[in-house]
C-alpha angles and dihedrals in degrees: 000000000000126000112277112245116249093230123039118241104262131188139166133248112249102176141008120197108172105292094348114095129185120202135184124218123191095194128030114005111228115243127239115290091020113145117234126196125211138165130039111341089354092285093152116076122199124183116211111235101164140028102216097188139327094299107026134069129187122210144169119246115238091195133044113286099211108139095020111126141171114281096032116132120253125196127213108226090200094231145054132272108296133210128203119247132183141085090285092072092066116114091016136114121223142181125227092278092054093252114145112248098181095091092255129114120276113278116257128214095040129134124213125233133182114264089218106080133153121248114258112277117254092250091065096044121102112243096197121091111231124187115241105218113211098181088238110120099212093051098042095048103038108018105028113191125223122237102240090015135116125242126189120219114204117192145130128229118300101015097107104268096138091041090055092048090049093050092051090052090050091051093046099050102020127107091263091070100032090132089069093054085210127189125204124206121191115202116192110196111187092352122168110244089235090059092048092050092048094046092050092051091046093052091048091052092046091052096234099113097094094073096035140092125198124201123184136189100183126217094248093056122099117274092249091063092047089048094056102037091085092056090048092055092046090052088057091046092051090052090058093044098045104029104029093030092221127141113253130209108204116194116192121191111207120003091178090063089058088058089043093053090048089053090052092049091048091051094048091051090054099245119160108260123236130211115342090358097296120143116269090234097054095114093051094046095047091046092050088058101038098044091060088064099086148139111246137174090267101047146309138268107208114191131201111188131191109225124199113203111207111239089343088284108146090187090065108122091236091056093042095052091045093049092055090065099044124096094189137026120204114193120197118213124214090201093057091047089053090054092053094247102143131215083044094212115151102227094198097051097042121083143176134201087215093066096096129116091243093060108029097029132250095276095051092044093050094048092048093049091049090050091052092046091052095046091046092052089050091051089054093048095051093084092052091048092050092050105035105016133242092283091070093063124095118254090252091053091048088054090052092051093048092049093047094050091049091048091050091054095042090053091059115094138189110240128218090226093056099047090107089058103038103032087223118122112244119255129212109198124197118227089244093056093045092051092046092053094048091048092052093048091049087052090058092242091140098039090116093049121087117256092240089064089071097043119111099354133128118222118013089251087073094066105150112247097198100053118139113273092214088072091064096098130032120253114268095231108029120062091203129029122231117270088253091059097055100034142020111269093252091053096045092054098041111134 
């Protein structure tokens, strides 16, 4: 640590163009990524992005620039944007500057670290692939997540994306996995303030806020703030992984808005755009964020990221660059949600790089492949059933349909975070129990039991004895029953 200068390094604003601010310094020229302060009480924050010449720097404002004018003084803080770290940040909600936005006083006993940090070196990274168990049957069996990996969650509005994220947070930090001492960090990039308020209230009701941190860069904030909120959340996550040696679940919603904010910053700075108007540095910027999410010898940061695909075009540069970093893709289906099959994950569209015999084991891999094969055959037979009826199928095909429908119902699960809507107690299912149940269904052990006996249960040992007998065989004309047929109304319409 050097000796602090007696006088702070001061400059003067020479130009303001929207969020882009130029400043002149007669003495020491601030380095790249230095934070400058301007306005009354230093309320306006500017991050230096370019040194124009020996006297001038150009930066992007992280706050609104209303009232900022040429000739106003600007102060060099001498360092980059900082984020608070420490146990005191748990159960709190912050903005990109580390200020509390949950109407409580600022946390005490915190230290401040730069949001710009290097990814962990290869020598400290774990080279073994470990499964991250979520306690959710559908994910653990068909789309296993990697501890220290990155999973993309693709879903529109109303199909259960937030409920699924909330349940993962509950399972990570809840009492059922207390041995993990897990911490969850939710990072909202370009979130609407309504979504942030609702999520905070939901987490509070679900009782998972005590081991959770929320960081928001709201949609109405300048692009510079939205561009840096992801790094601020990662700095907090790295503290819990490296200092506290706890596993961290990092949820990012939405990673596309990080790329979008970077595109806005690039355009404001006058850089030449690349394909479809994206910034030429998109790959570097996204990698700088994603590569910090890693599994090290002290702990793991596992990330689940909501991904918006522009115009459903998976060849869009934003989607292509994001896909290259993901180890699993979870696709939510509106049709399954309409049928009351929650979580509404499409098993045939979702995939995971971890689902190989060398990682999950021969038995798990064989069961997952047989489930996919059975569900794929059922999907092909649905048109025939709708046109000709179930009676026209061969006995073998009727057996496939019966197994597939029982598998679909067994892979549903009551969530802890939806108990107030469904009236069903939440279930956490181990991977061993989930595999055992799927294996027994594939072996036709439950072919004489009604389908509803397998709906919304945890382990296979909880098969409902009093289920309606009229659900035992599928309808001759309809490939899928109405939500009211397979679930109580309040379950079928749970968010």
